[in-house]
Coordinates of C-alpha atoms in Angstrom, one line a residue:
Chain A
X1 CA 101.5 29.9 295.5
X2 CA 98.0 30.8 294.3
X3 CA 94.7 28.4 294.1
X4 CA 93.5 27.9 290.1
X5 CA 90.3 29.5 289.6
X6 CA 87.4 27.1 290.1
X7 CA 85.1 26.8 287.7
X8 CA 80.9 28.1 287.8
X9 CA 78.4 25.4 287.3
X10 CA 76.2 28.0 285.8
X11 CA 78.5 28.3 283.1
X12 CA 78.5 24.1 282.4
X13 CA 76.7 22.6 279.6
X14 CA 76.0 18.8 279.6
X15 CA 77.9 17.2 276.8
X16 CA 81.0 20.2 277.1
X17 CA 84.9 19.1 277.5
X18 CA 86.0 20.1 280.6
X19 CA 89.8 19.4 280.5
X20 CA 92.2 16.9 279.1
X21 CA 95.3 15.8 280.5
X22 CA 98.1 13.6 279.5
X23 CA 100.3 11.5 282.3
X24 CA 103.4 9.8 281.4
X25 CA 103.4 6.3 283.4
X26 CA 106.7 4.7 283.5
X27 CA 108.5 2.0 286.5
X28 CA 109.3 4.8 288.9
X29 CA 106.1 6.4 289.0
X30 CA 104.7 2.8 290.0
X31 CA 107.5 2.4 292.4
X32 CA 106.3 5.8 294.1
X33 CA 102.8 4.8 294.2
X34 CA 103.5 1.4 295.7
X35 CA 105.6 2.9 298.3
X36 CA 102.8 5.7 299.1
X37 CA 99.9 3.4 298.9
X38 CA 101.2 0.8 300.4
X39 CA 100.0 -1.8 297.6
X40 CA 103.4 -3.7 297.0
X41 CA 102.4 -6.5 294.6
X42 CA 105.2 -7.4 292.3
X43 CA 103.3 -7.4 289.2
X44 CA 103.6 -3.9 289.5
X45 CA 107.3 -3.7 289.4
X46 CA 109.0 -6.9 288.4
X47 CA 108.7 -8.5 285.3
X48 CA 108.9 -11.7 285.9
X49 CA 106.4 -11.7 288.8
X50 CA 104.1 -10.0 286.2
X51 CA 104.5 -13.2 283.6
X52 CA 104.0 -15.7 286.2
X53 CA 100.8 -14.0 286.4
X54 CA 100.1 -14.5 283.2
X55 CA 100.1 -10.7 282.1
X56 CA 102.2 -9.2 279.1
X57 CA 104.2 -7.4 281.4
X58 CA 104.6 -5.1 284.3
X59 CA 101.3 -3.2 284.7
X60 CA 100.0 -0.2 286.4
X61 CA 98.1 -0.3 289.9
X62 CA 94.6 0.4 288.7
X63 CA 94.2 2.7 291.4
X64 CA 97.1 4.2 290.3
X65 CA 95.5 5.0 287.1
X66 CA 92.1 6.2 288.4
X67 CA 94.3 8.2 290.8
X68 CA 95.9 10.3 287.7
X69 CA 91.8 10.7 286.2
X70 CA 91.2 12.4 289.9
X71 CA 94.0 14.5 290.0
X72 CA 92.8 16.4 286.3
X73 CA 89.5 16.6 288.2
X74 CA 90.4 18.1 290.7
X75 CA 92.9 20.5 288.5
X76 CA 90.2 21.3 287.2
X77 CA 87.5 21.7 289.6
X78 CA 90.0 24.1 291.7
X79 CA 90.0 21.9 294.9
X80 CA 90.7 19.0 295.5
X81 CA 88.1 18.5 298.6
X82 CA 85.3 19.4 296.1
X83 CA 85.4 15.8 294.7
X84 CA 82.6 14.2 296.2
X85 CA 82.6 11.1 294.4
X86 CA 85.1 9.3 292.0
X87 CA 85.1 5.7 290.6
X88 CA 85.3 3.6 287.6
X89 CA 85.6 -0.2 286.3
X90 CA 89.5 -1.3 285.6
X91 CA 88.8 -2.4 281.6
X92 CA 92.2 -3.1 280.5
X93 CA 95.3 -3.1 282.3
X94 CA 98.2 -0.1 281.6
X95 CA 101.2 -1.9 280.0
X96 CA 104.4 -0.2 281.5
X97 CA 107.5 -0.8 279.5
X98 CA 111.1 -0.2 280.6
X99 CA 112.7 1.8 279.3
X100 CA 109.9 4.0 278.2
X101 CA 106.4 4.9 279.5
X102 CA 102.6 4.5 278.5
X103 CA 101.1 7.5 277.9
X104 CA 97.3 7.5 280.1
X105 CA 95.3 10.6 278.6
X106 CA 92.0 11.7 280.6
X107 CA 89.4 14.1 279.3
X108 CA 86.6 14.8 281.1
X109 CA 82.9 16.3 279.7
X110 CA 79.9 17.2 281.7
X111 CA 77.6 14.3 281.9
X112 CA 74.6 15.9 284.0
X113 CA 74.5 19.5 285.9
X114 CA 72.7 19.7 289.6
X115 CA 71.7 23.1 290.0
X116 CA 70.2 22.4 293.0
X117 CA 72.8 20.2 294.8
X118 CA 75.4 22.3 293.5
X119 CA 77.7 19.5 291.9
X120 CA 78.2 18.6 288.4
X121 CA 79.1 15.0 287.2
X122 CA 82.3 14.9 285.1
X123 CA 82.3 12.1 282.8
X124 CA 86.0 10.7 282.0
X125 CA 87.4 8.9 279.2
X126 CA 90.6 7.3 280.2
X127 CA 92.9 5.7 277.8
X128 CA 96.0 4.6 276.6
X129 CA 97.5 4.1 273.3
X130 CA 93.4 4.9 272.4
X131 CA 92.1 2.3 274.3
X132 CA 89.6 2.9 277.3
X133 CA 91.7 1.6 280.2
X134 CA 88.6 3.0 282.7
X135 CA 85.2 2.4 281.9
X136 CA 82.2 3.6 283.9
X137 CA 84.9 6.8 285.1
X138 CA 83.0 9.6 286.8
X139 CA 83.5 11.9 289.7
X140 CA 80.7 14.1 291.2
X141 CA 82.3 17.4 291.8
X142 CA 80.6 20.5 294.2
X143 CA 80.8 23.8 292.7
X144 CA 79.3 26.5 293.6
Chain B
X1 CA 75.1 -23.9 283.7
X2 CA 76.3 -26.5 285.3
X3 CA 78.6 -26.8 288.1
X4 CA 81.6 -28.8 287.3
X5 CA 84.3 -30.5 290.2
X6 CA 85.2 -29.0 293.4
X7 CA 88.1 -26.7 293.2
X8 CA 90.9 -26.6 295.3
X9 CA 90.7 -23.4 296.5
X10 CA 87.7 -21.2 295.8
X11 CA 86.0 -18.3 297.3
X12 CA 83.5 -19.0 300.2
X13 CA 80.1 -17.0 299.4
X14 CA 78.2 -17.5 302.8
X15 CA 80.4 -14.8 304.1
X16 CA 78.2 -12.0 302.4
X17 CA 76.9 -10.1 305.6
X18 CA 79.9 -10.8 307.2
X19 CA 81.6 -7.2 308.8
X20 CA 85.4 -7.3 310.4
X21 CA 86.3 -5.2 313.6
X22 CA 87.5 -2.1 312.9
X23 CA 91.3 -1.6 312.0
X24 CA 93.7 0.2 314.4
X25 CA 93.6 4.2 314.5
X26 CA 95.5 5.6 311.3
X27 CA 96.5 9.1 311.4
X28 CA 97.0 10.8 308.5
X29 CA 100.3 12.7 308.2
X30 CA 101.3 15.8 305.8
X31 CA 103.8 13.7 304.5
X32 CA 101.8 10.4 303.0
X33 CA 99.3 13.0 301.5
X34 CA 102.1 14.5 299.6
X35 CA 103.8 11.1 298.8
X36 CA 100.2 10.0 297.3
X37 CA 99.8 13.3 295.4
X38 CA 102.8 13.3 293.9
X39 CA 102.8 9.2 292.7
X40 CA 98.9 10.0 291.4
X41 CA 100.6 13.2 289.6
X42 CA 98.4 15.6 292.0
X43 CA 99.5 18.7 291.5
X44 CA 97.3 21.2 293.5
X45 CA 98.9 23.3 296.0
X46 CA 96.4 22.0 298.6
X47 CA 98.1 19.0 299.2
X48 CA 101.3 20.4 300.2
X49 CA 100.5 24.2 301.3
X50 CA 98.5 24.3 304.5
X51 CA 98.1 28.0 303.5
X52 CA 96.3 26.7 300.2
X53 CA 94.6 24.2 302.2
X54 CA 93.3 26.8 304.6
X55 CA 91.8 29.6 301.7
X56 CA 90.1 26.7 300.8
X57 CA 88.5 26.4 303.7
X58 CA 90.0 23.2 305.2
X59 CA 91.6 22.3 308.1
X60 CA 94.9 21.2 307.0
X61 CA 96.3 19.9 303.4
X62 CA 93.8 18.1 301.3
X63 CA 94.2 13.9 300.7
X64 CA 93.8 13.7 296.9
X65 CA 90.4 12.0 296.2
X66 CA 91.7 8.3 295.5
X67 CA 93.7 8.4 299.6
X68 CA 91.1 6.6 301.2
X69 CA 92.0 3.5 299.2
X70 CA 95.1 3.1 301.5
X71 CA 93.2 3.2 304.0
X72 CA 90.2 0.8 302.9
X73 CA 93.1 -2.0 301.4
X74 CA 94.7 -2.3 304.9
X75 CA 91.7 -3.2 305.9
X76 CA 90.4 -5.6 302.8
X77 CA 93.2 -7.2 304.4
X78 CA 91.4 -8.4 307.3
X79 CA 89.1 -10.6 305.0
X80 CA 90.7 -11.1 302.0
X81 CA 94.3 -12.6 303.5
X82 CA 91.9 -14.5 305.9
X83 CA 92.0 -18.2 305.3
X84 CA 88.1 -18.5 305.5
X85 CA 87.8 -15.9 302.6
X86 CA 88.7 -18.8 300.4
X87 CA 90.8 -15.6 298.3
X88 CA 93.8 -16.6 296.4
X89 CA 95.4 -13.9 296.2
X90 CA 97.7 -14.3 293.5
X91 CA 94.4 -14.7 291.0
X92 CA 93.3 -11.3 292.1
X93 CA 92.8 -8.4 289.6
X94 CA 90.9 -5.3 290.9
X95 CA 88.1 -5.0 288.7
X96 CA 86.0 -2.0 290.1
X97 CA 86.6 0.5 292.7
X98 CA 84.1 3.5 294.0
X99 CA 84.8 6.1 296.7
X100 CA 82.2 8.4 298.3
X101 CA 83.5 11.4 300.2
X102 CA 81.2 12.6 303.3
X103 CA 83.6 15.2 304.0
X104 CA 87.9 15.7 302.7
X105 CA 90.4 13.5 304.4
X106 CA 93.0 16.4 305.8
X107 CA 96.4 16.1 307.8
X108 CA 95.8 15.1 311.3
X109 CA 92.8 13.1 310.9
X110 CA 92.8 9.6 312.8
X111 CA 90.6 7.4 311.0
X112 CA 89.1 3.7 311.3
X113 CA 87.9 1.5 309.0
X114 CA 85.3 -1.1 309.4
X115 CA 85.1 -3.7 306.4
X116 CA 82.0 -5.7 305.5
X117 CA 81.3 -8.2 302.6
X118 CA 78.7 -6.8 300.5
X119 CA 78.4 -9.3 297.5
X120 CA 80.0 -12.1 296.0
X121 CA 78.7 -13.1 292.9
X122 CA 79.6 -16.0 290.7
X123 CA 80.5 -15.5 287.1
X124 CA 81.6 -18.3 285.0
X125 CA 85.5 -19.2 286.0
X126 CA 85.2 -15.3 288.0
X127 CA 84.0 -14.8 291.4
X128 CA 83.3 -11.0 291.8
X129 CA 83.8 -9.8 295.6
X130 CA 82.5 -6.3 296.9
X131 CA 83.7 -5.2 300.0
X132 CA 82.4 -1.6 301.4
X133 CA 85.2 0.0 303.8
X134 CA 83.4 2.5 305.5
X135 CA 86.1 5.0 307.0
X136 CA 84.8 7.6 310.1
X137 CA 86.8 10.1 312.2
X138 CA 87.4 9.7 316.2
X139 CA 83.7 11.4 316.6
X140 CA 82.9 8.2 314.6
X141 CA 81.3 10.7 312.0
X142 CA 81.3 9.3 308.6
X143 CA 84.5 10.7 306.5
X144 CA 84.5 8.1 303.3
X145 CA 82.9 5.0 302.0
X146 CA 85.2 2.9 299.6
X147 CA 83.7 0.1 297.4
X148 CA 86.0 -2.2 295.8
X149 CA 85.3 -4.9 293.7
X150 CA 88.1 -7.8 293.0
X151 CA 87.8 -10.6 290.3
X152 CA 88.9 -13.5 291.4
X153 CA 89.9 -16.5 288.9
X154 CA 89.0 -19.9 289.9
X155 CA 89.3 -21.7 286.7
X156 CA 92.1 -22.3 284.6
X157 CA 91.3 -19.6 282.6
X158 CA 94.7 -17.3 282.1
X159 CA 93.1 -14.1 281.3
X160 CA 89.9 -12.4 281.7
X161 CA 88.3 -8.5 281.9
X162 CA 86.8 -7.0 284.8

């Protein structure tokens, strides 16, 4: 298994898209991430707890969703110990249906370039069904 | 604006300051780093080669960026499930989250995590809380710093954004 190429901040312009990614989110994806993360609130799985709540439905754990925005940066980046920073404000919830799945897209840009640091802020716009699910999404990312 | 009647349950702000004792030693194990990477659709090979992980230049496989959360909710736990939090937990959304890497979480690494209550700000029928997990190695060198904000409804208010 071989390592993808990591990227050159010389060669990064501010404003430039980076990468953009598109992650199917459906039940058993959530079931996985409850299970991994430990984070077993129902309204992540069953319907029912989820309308008690007063939500349209099951939704996704918002970390679950910022978790997919720092795996393309790190796809990207080349390594995934190279993201320095990562975080974002949980806008709107992901709507999972069943059957089915939402569709989360993330494309990241260059929002500002540290030459002397070495890292280069990605900017991410996270949404589904073209609404921003993430606002505020960024990651500082080393590169050499 | 004014205040209206005392509620039931609401959340207590004179614990801003507060910090909780650190949780028990967690080890991180190959396998929960690969669980997380593949629920989070993390797909490098450093999370489930040690080879990978070691042309990289780390120590074992790599925790995808988001891990430390696990680690800083086990710990929220320790103030938000407490009863003097005043934190209904069922009118919890998370509504910001922030996580500051001092160096990669790899296999093998047995952490603790100290929580402290940063803010708690009042916002209408919301109370914002900020907690700051701060996660360090055995050495008790600094490995991540997680900051989490939950929205907490205390009106009767069914919906509302982070």
């Amino acid at each position: 298994m071989s390592a993808p190429v990591r990227p050159v901040l010389a060669d990064l312009e501010v404003g430039q898209e980076l990468f953009r990614r598109g992650y199917d989110v459906d039940r058993d994806r959530l079931v996985r991430y409850a299970g991994a993360s430990g984070d077993f609130n129902p309204i992540h799985y069953n319907d029912r707890a989820a309308h008690d709540a007063g939500l349209p439905g099951v939704i996704a754990h918002g970390m679950a969703t910022l978790g997919l925005a720092g795996a393309a940066v790190e796809a990207w980046a080349g390594d995934p110990g190279a993201v320095l920073d990562l975080g974002a404000r949980f806008a709107r919830p992901v709507v999972v249906p069943d059957p089915g799945a939402a569709a989360v897209e993330v494309v990241g840009t260059v929002g500002s370039v540290d030459v002397g640091a070495g890292s280069v802020r990605v900017d991410l716009t996270v949404t589904c069904a073209g609404v921003a699910v993430l606002t505020k999404a960024r990651a500082l990312v080393r590169l050499a | 604006m004014p205040e209206p009647s005392p509620r039931p349950t609401g959340v207590d702000p004179t614990l801003v300051g507060r910090s909780y004792a650190p949780t028990e030693t967690y080890e991180v194990s190959r396998a929960k780093i690969a669980e997380l990477a593949a629920a989070t659709g993390a797909d490098h090979p450093a999370h489930t080669d040690p080879d990978a992980a070691w042309a990289l230049g780390h120590g074992d496989v790599v925790a995808p960026p988001t891990f430390a959360v696990v680690l800083a909710q086990r710990a929220e736990q320790a103030y938000v499930a407490s009863p003097e939090s005043g934190i209904d937990f069922a009118r919890v959304v998370h509504a910001e989250e922030r996580l500051t890497h001092h160096r990669p979480i790899v296999a093998g690494d047995r952490l603790r995590t100290t929580v402290h209550v940063d803010k708690i700000l009042r916002r209408g029928a919301l109370t914002l809380v900020t907690t700051r997990a701060e996660i360090a190695d055995e050495a008790d060198a600094p490995v991540s710093t997680v900051v989490s904000t939950l929205a907490v409804r205390e009106g009767d208010m069914p919906e509302a954004d982070g």
